[in-house]
C-alpha positions as protocol buffer text, in pm:
chain_id: "A"
residue {
  index: 1
  type: MET
  ca { x: 26 y: -16 z: -19 }
}
residue {
  index: 2
  type: GLY
  ca { x: 283 y: 242 z: 43 }
}
residue {
  index: 3
  type: LEU
  ca { x: 408 y: 219 z: -379 }
}
residue {
  index: 4
  type: ILE
  ca { x: 5 y: 355 z: -446 }
}
residue {
  index: 5
  type: ASP
  ca { x: -37 y: 629 z: -100 }
}
residue {
  index: 6
  type: LYS
  ca { x: 309 y: 782 z: -307 }
}
residue {
  index: 7
  type: GLY
  ca { x: 195 y: 722 z: -691 }
}
residue {
  index: 8
  type: ARG
  ca { x: 489 y: 432 z: -755 }
}
residue {
  index: 9
  type: THR
  ca { x: 202 y: 185 z: -839 }
}
residue {
  index: 10
  type: PRO
  ca { x: 393 y: -126 z: -1062 }
}
residue {
  index: 11
  type: LYS
  ca { x: 280 y: -156 z: -1391 }
}
residue {
  index: 12
  type: PRO
  ca { x: 146 y: -498 z: -1352 }
}
residue {
  index: 13
  type: LEU
  ca { x: -62 y: -399 z: -1081 }
}
residue {
  index: 14
  type: THR
  ca { x: -202 y: -41 z: -1246 }
}
residue {
  index: 15
  type: TRP
  ca { x: -271 y: -274 z: -1557 }
}
residue {
  index: 16
  type: LEU
  ca { x: -492 y: -525 z: -1306 }
}
residue {
  index: 17
  type: LEU
  ca { x: -643 y: -317 z: -1106 }
}
residue {
  index: 18
  type: ASN
  ca { x: -782 y: -39 z: -1442 }
}
residue {
  index: 19
  type: TYR
  ca { x: -938 y: -343 z: -1612 }
}
residue {
  index: 20
  type: SER
  ca { x: -1127 y: -480 z: -1300 }
}
residue {
  index: 21
  type: ARG
  ca { x: -1292 y: -136 z: -1385 }
}
residue {
  index: 22
  type: LYS
  ca { x: -1378 y: -62 z: -1673 }
}
residue {
  index: 23
  type: TYR
  ca { x: -1558 y: -350 z: -1733 }
}
residue {
  index: 24
  type: SER
  ca { x: -1764 y: -297 z: -1383 }
}
residue {
  index: 25
  type: LEU
  ca { x: -1914 y: 47 z: -1500 }
}
residue {
  index: 26
  type: TRP
  ca { x: -2197 y: 157 z: -1270 }
}
residue {
  index: 27
  type: MET
  ca { x: -2377 y: 396 z: -1494 }
}
residue {
  index: 28
  type: PHE
  ca { x: -2654 y: 580 z: -1381 }
}
residue {
  index: 29
  type: GLN
  ca { x: -2907 y: 740 z: -1627 }
}
residue {
  index: 30
  type: TRP
  ca { x: -3020 y: 1123 z: -1598 }
}
residue {
  index: 31
  type: GLY
  ca { x: -3210 y: 1155 z: -1913 }
}
residue {
  index: 32
  type: LEU
  ca { x: -3422 y: 1470 z: -1894 }
}
residue {
  index: 33
  type: ALA
  ca { x: -3596 y: 1479 z: -2291 }
}
residue {
  index: 34
  type: CYS
  ca { x: -3608 y: 1317 z: -2588 }
}
residue {
  index: 35
  type: CYS
  ca { x: -3219 y: 1187 z: -2562 }
}
residue {
  index: 36
  type: ALA
  ca { x: -3376 y: 918 z: -2277 }
}
residue {
  index: 37
  type: ILE
  ca { x: -3540 y: 716 z: -2492 }
}
residue {
  index: 38
  type: GLU
  ca { x: -3199 y: 605 z: -2721 }
}
residue {
  index: 39
  type: MET
  ca { x: -3091 y: 537 z: -2372 }
}
residue {
  index: 40
  type: GLY
  ca { x: -3328 y: 305 z: -2329 }
}
residue {
  index: 41
  type: ALA
  ca { x: -3327 y: 164 z: -2613 }
}
residue {
  index: 42
  type: ALA
  ca { x: -2943 y: 107 z: -2551 }
}
residue {
  index: 43
  type: LEU
  ca { x: -2997 y: 9 z: -2234 }
}
residue {
  index: 44
  type: ALA
  ca { x: -3328 y: -262 z: -2240 }
}
residue {
  index: 45
  type: SER
  ca { x: -3291 y: -387 z: -2607 }
}
residue {
  index: 46
  type: PRO
  ca { x: -3155 y: -708 z: -2654 }
}
residue {
  index: 47
  type: ARG
  ca { x: -2994 y: -584 z: -2989 }
}
residue {
  index: 48
  type: TYR
  ca { x: -2814 y: -380 z: -2809 }
}
residue {
  index: 49
  type: ASP
  ca { x: -2692 y: -530 z: -2451 }
}
residue {
  index: 50
  type: MET
  ca { x: -2492 y: -305 z: -2235 }
}
residue {
  index: 51
  type: MET
  ca { x: -2416 y: -565 z: -2035 }
}
residue {
  index: 52
  type: ARG
  ca { x: -2248 y: -750 z: -2252 }
}
residue {
  index: 53
  type: LEU
  ca { x: -1966 y: -433 z: -2272 }
}
residue {
  index: 54
  type: GLY
  ca { x: -1922 y: -454 z: -1825 }
}
residue {
  index: 55
  type: VAL
  ca { x: -2186 y: -157 z: -1761 }
}
residue {
  index: 56
  type: ILE
  ca { x: -2466 y: -212 z: -1509 }
}
residue {
  index: 57
  type: PRO
  ca { x: -2726 y: 22 z: -1586 }
}
residue {
  index: 58
  type: PHE
  ca { x: -2920 y: 14 z: -1264 }
}
residue {
  index: 59
  type: PRO
  ca { x: -2752 y: 186 z: -935 }
}
residue {
  index: 60
  type: ALA
  ca { x: -3034 y: 235 z: -687 }
}
residue {
  index: 61
  type: SER
  ca { x: -2860 y: 566 z: -632 }
}
residue {
  index: 62
  type: PRO
  ca { x: -2601 y: 797 z: -695 }
}
residue {
  index: 63
  type: ARG
  ca { x: -2407 y: 682 z: -438 }
}
residue {
  index: 64
  type: GLN
  ca { x: -2320 y: 331 z: -599 }
}
residue {
  index: 65
  type: ALA
  ca { x: -2277 y: 479 z: -947 }
}
residue {
  index: 66
  type: ASP
  ca { x: -1943 y: 571 z: -1102 }
}
residue {
  index: 67
  type: LEU
  ca { x: -2018 y: 690 z: -1456 }
}
residue {
  index: 68
  type: VAL
  ca { x: -2357 y: 987 z: -1520 }
}
residue {
  index: 69
  type: VAL
  ca { x: -2539 y: 987 z: -1933 }
}
residue {
  index: 70
  type: ILE
  ca { x: -2674 y: 1299 z: -1939 }
}
residue {
  index: 71
  type: SER
  ca { x: -2931 y: 1320 z: -2190 }
}
residue {
  index: 72
  type: GLY
  ca { x: -3145 y: 1579 z: -2321 }
}
residue {
  index: 73
  type: THR
  ca { x: -3209 y: 1903 z: -2249 }
}
residue {
  index: 74
  type: VAL
  ca { x: -3052 y: 2046 z: -1895 }
}
residue {
  index: 75
  type: THR
  ca { x: -3259 y: 2377 z: -1818 }
}
residue {
  index: 76
  type: ASP
  ca { x: -3090 y: 2611 z: -1489 }
}
residue {
  index: 77
  type: LYS
  ca { x: -3329 y: 2480 z: -1312 }
}
residue {
  index: 78
  type: MET
  ca { x: -3244 y: 2127 z: -1294 }
}
residue {
  index: 79
  type: ALA
  ca { x: -2878 y: 2260 z: -1281 }
}
residue {
  index: 80
  type: PRO
  ca { x: -2834 y: 2236 z: -921 }
}
residue {
  index: 81
  type: ALA
  ca { x: -2987 y: 1843 z: -895 }
}
residue {
  index: 82
  type: ILE
  ca { x: -2736 y: 1780 z: -1181 }
}
residue {
  index: 83
  type: ARG
  ca { x: -2474 y: 1905 z: -942 }
}
residue {
  index: 84
  type: ARG
  ca { x: -2564 y: 1791 z: -637 }
}
residue {
  index: 85
  type: LEU
  ca { x: -2610 y: 1454 z: -821 }
}
residue {
  index: 86
  type: TYR
  ca { x: -2250 y: 1438 z: -960 }
}
residue {
  index: 87
  type: GLU
  ca { x: -2097 y: 1520 z: -600 }
}
residue {
  index: 88
  type: GLN
  ca { x: -2276 y: 1248 z: -437 }
}
residue {
  index: 89
  type: MET
  ca { x: -2115 y: 1024 z: -677 }
}
residue {
  index: 90
  type: PRO
  ca { x: -1788 y: 891 z: -520 }
}
residue {
  index: 91
  type: ASP
  ca { x: -1391 y: 875 z: -648 }
}
residue {
  index: 92
  type: PRO
  ca { x: -1302 y: 824 z: -999 }
}
residue {
  index: 93
  type: LYS
  ca { x: -1578 y: 911 z: -1121 }
}
residue {
  index: 94
  type: TYR
  ca { x: -1728 y: 953 z: -1558 }
}
residue {
  index: 95
  type: VAL
  ca { x: -1966 y: 1201 z: -1695 }
}
residue {
  index: 96
  type: ILE
  ca { x: -2117 y: 1112 z: -2096 }
}
residue {
  index: 97
  type: SER
  ca { x: -2290 y: 1415 z: -2246 }
}
residue {
  index: 98
  type: MET
  ca { x: -2560 y: 1245 z: -2513 }
}
residue {
  index: 99
  type: GLY
  ca { x: -2722 y: 1484 z: -2747 }
}
residue {
  index: 100
  type: SER
  ca { x: -2705 y: 1794 z: -2928 }
}
residue {
  index: 101
  type: CYS
  ca { x: -2927 y: 1967 z: -2579 }
}
residue {
  index: 102
  type: ALA
  ca { x: -2694 y: 1810 z: -2349 }
}
residue {
  index: 103
  type: ASN
  ca { x: -2409 y: 1857 z: -2521 }
}
residue {
  index: 104
  type: CYS
  ca { x: -2400 y: 2302 z: -2641 }
}
residue {
  index: 105
  type: GLY
  ca { x: -2817 y: 2299 z: -2534 }
}
residue {
  index: 106
  type: GLY
  ca { x: -2967 y: 2201 z: -2915 }
}
residue {
  index: 107
  type: PRO
  ca { x: -3184 y: 2393 z: -3082 }
}
residue {
  index: 108
  type: TYR
  ca { x: -3316 y: 2547 z: -2783 }
}
residue {
  index: 109
  type: TRP
  ca { x: -2974 y: 2740 z: -2695 }
}
residue {
  index: 110
  type: ASP
  ca { x: -3134 y: 3080 z: -2722 }
}
residue {
  index: 111
  type: SER
  ca { x: -3372 y: 2991 z: -2496 }
}
residue {
  index: 112
  type: TYR
  ca { x: -3362 y: 3227 z: -2133 }
}
residue {
  index: 113
  type: SER
  ca { x: -3338 y: 2874 z: -1941 }
}
residue {
  index: 114
  type: VAL
  ca { x: -3166 y: 2637 z: -2143 }
}
residue {
  index: 115
  type: THR
  ca { x: -2826 y: 2597 z: -1978 }
}
residue {
  index: 116
  type: LYS
  ca { x: -2560 y: 2554 z: -2282 }
}
residue {
  index: 117
  type: GLY
  ca { x: -2347 y: 2246 z: -2204 }
}
residue {
  index: 118
  type: VAL
  ca { x: -2368 y: 2025 z: -1891 }
}
residue {
  index: 119
  type: ASP
  ca { x: -2013 y: 2108 z: -1929 }
}
residue {
  index: 120
  type: GLN
  ca { x: -2106 y: 2409 z: -1781 }
}
residue {
  index: 121
  type: ILE
  ca { x: -2218 y: 2263 z: -1480 }
}
residue {
  index: 122
  type: ILE
  ca { x: -1979 y: 1943 z: -1431 }
}
residue {
  index: 123
  type: PRO
  ca { x: -1700 y: 1821 z: -1600 }
}
residue {
  index: 124
  type: VAL
  ca { x: -1776 y: 1588 z: -1902 }
}
residue {
  index: 125
  type: ASP
  ca { x: -1560 y: 1293 z: -2051 }
}
residue {
  index: 126
  type: ILE
  ca { x: -1682 y: 1181 z: -2362 }
}
residue {
  index: 127
  type: TYR
  ca { x: -1971 y: 1405 z: -2578 }
}
residue {
  index: 128
  type: VAL
  ca { x: -2216 y: 1225 z: -2777 }
}
residue {
  index: 129
  type: PRO
  ca { x: -2349 y: 1400 z: -3113 }
}
residue {
  index: 130
  type: GLY
  ca { x: -2677 y: 1348 z: -3230 }
}
residue {
  index: 131
  type: CYS
  ca { x: -2999 y: 1507 z: -3171 }
}
residue {
  index: 132
  type: PRO
  ca { x: -3109 y: 1250 z: -3094 }
}
residue {
  index: 133
  type: PRO
  ca { x: -2787 y: 1030 z: -3122 }
}
residue {
  index: 134
  type: ARG
  ca { x: -2841 y: 626 z: -3196 }
}
residue {
  index: 135
  type: PRO
  ca { x: -2781 y: 350 z: -2974 }
}
residue {
  index: 136
  type: GLU
  ca { x: -2510 y: 264 z: -3094 }
}
residue {
  index: 137
  type: ALA
  ca { x: -2278 y: 570 z: -3019 }
}
residue {
  index: 138
  type: LEU
  ca { x: -2366 y: 569 z: -2680 }
}
residue {
  index: 139
  type: LEU
  ca { x: -2209 y: 226 z: -2715 }
}
residue {
  index: 140
  type: GLN
  ca { x: -1943 y: 359 z: -2880 }
}
residue {
  index: 141
  type: ALA
  ca { x: -1844 y: 644 z: -2610 }
}
residue {
  index: 142
  type: ILE
  ca { x: -1853 y: 354 z: -2294 }
}
residue {
  index: 143
  type: VAL
  ca { x: -1599 y: 196 z: -2570 }
}
residue {
  index: 144
  type: MET
  ca { x: -1365 y: 533 z: -2558 }
}
residue {
  index: 145
  type: LEU
  ca { x: -1444 y: 573 z: -2226 }
}
residue {
  index: 146
  type: GLN
  ca { x: -1318 y: 235 z: -2093 }
}
residue {
  index: 147
  type: ALA
  ca { x: -1007 y: 276 z: -2336 }
}
residue {
  index: 148
  type: GLN
  ca { x: -921 y: 579 z: -2081 }
}
residue {
  index: 149
  type: ILE
  ca { x: -1025 y: 419 z: -1750 }
}
residue {
  index: 150
  type: GLN
  ca { x: -743 y: 104 z: -1834 }
}
residue {
  index: 151
  type: ASN
  ca { x: -501 y: 354 z: -1950 }
}
residue {
  index: 152
  type: GLU
  ca { x: -538 y: 593 z: -1584 }
}
residue {
  index: 153
  type: GLY
  ca { x: -268 y: 580 z: -1357 }
}
residue {
  index: 154
  type: ILE
  ca { x: -407 y: 507 z: -1023 }
}
residue {
  index: 155
  type: GLY
  ca { x: -198 y: 657 z: -801 }
}
residue {
  index: 156
  type: ASN
  ca { x: -250 y: 998 z: -644 }
}
residue {
  index: 157
  type: ASP
  ca { x: -96 y: 1207 z: -935 }
}
residue {
  index: 158
  type: GLN
  ca { x: -342 y: 1128 z: -1154 }
}
residue {
  index: 159
  type: LEU
  ca { x: -629 y: 1057 z: -1018 }
}
residue {
  index: 160
  type: GLN
  ca { x: -609 y: 1361 z: -734 }
}
residue {
  index: 161
  type: LYS
  ca { x: -575 y: 1579 z: -978 }
}
residue {
  index: 162
  type: ARG
  ca { x: -851 y: 1451 z: -1198 }
}
residue {
  index: 163
  type: TRP
  ca { x: -1039 y: 1488 z: -881 }
}
residue {
  index: 164
  type: ARG
  ca { x: -954 y: 1831 z: -868 }
}
residue {
  index: 165
  type: GLY
  ca { x: -1065 y: 1928 z: -1182 }
}
residue {
  index: 166
  type: GLU
  ca { x: -696 y: 1966 z: -1319 }
}
residue {
  index: 167
  type: PRO
  ca { x: -600 y: 1838 z: -1695 }
}
residue {
  index: 168
  type: VAL
  ca { x: -394 y: 1476 z: -1678 }
}
residue {
  index: 169
  type: VAL
  ca { x: -289 y: 1391 z: -1994 }
}
residue {
  index: 170
  type: ILE
  ca { x: -251 y: 962 z: -1982 }
}
residue {
  index: 171
  type: ASP
  ca { x: 55 y: 849 z: -2314 }
}
residue {
  index: 172
  type: ASP
  ca { x: 2 y: 554 z: -2416 }
}
residue {
  index: 173
  type: PRO
  ca { x: 259 y: 404 z: -2662 }
}
residue {
  index: 174
  type: HIS
  ca { x: -34 y: 210 z: -2834 }
}
residue {
  index: 175
  type: THR
  ca { x: -297 y: 488 z: -2888 }
}
residue {
  index: 176
  type: ALA
  ca { x: -306 y: 871 z: -2927 }
}
residue {
  index: 177
  type: PRO
  ca { x: -278 y: 1083 z: -2607 }
}
residue {
  index: 178
  type: VAL
  ca { x: -588 y: 1097 z: -2424 }
}
residue {
  index: 179
  type: VAL
  ca { x: -623 y: 1420 z: -2215 }
}
residue {
  index: 180
  type: LEU
  ca { x: -924 y: 1356 z: -1853 }
}
residue {
  index: 181
  type: GLY
  ca { x: -1079 y: 1607 z: -1732 }
}
residue {
  index: 182
  type: PRO
  ca { x: -1174 y: 1961 z: -1834 }
}
residue {
  index: 183
  type: LYS
  ca { x: -1095 y: 1960 z: -2251 }
}
residue {
  index: 184
  type: PRO
  ca { x: -1046 y: 2231 z: -2441 }
}
residue {
  index: 185
  type: GLU
  ca { x: -1155 y: 2040 z: -2722 }
}
residue {
  index: 186
  type: PRO
  ca { x: -1454 y: 1792 z: -2669 }
}
residue {
  index: 187
  type: THR
  ca { x: -1429 y: 1447 z: -2769 }
}
residue {
  index: 188
  type: ALA
  ca { x: -1648 y: 1358 z: -3004 }
}
residue {
  index: 189
  type: VAL
  ca { x: -1772 y: 1007 z: -3077 }
}
residue {
  index: 190
  type: PRO
  ca { x: -1844 y: 1015 z: -3454 }
}
residue {
  index: 191
  type: VAL
  ca { x: -2219 y: 952 z: -3622 }
}
residue {
  index: 192
  type: VAL
  ca { x: -2278 y: 607 z: -3738 }
}
């Protein structure tokens, strides 16, 4: 335990812990509008079985979840509830913004009561574009998030920076550098 506290974890142990974390994601669904129908199709349909990816989609509360999917129009009145939900989740926690309304306000961006993207409230890891996005796009976002989790460090250096909201760059020789935390450019899932 002394090595983990100092941020110097052996690579095989880091790989094993990240492998187990990426295939045991407890997902909390926060469906606000029409994108929630597509999210429900990805969760409940036998065609898009999310359980095969290691995602358990039915935690009873945010205190048991480590991934939240925000889908639909985020209004200014709903923003404090989303922030409270995010703060109740245990660390490490991940956020997927699904749909153009959650990403940037969508067709309602000019409304006085619509938040111009959920990233103004909480840090977002993956953005899923579309109005509404297909269930396959959500599955691809989960796979991209799992790749980020696999390359994440588990010592104090990387995770505590991420929890404080600082950007963390992860270099893996097999993939492009991944930036976790607040990003200057969002990671978008290609439209399928």
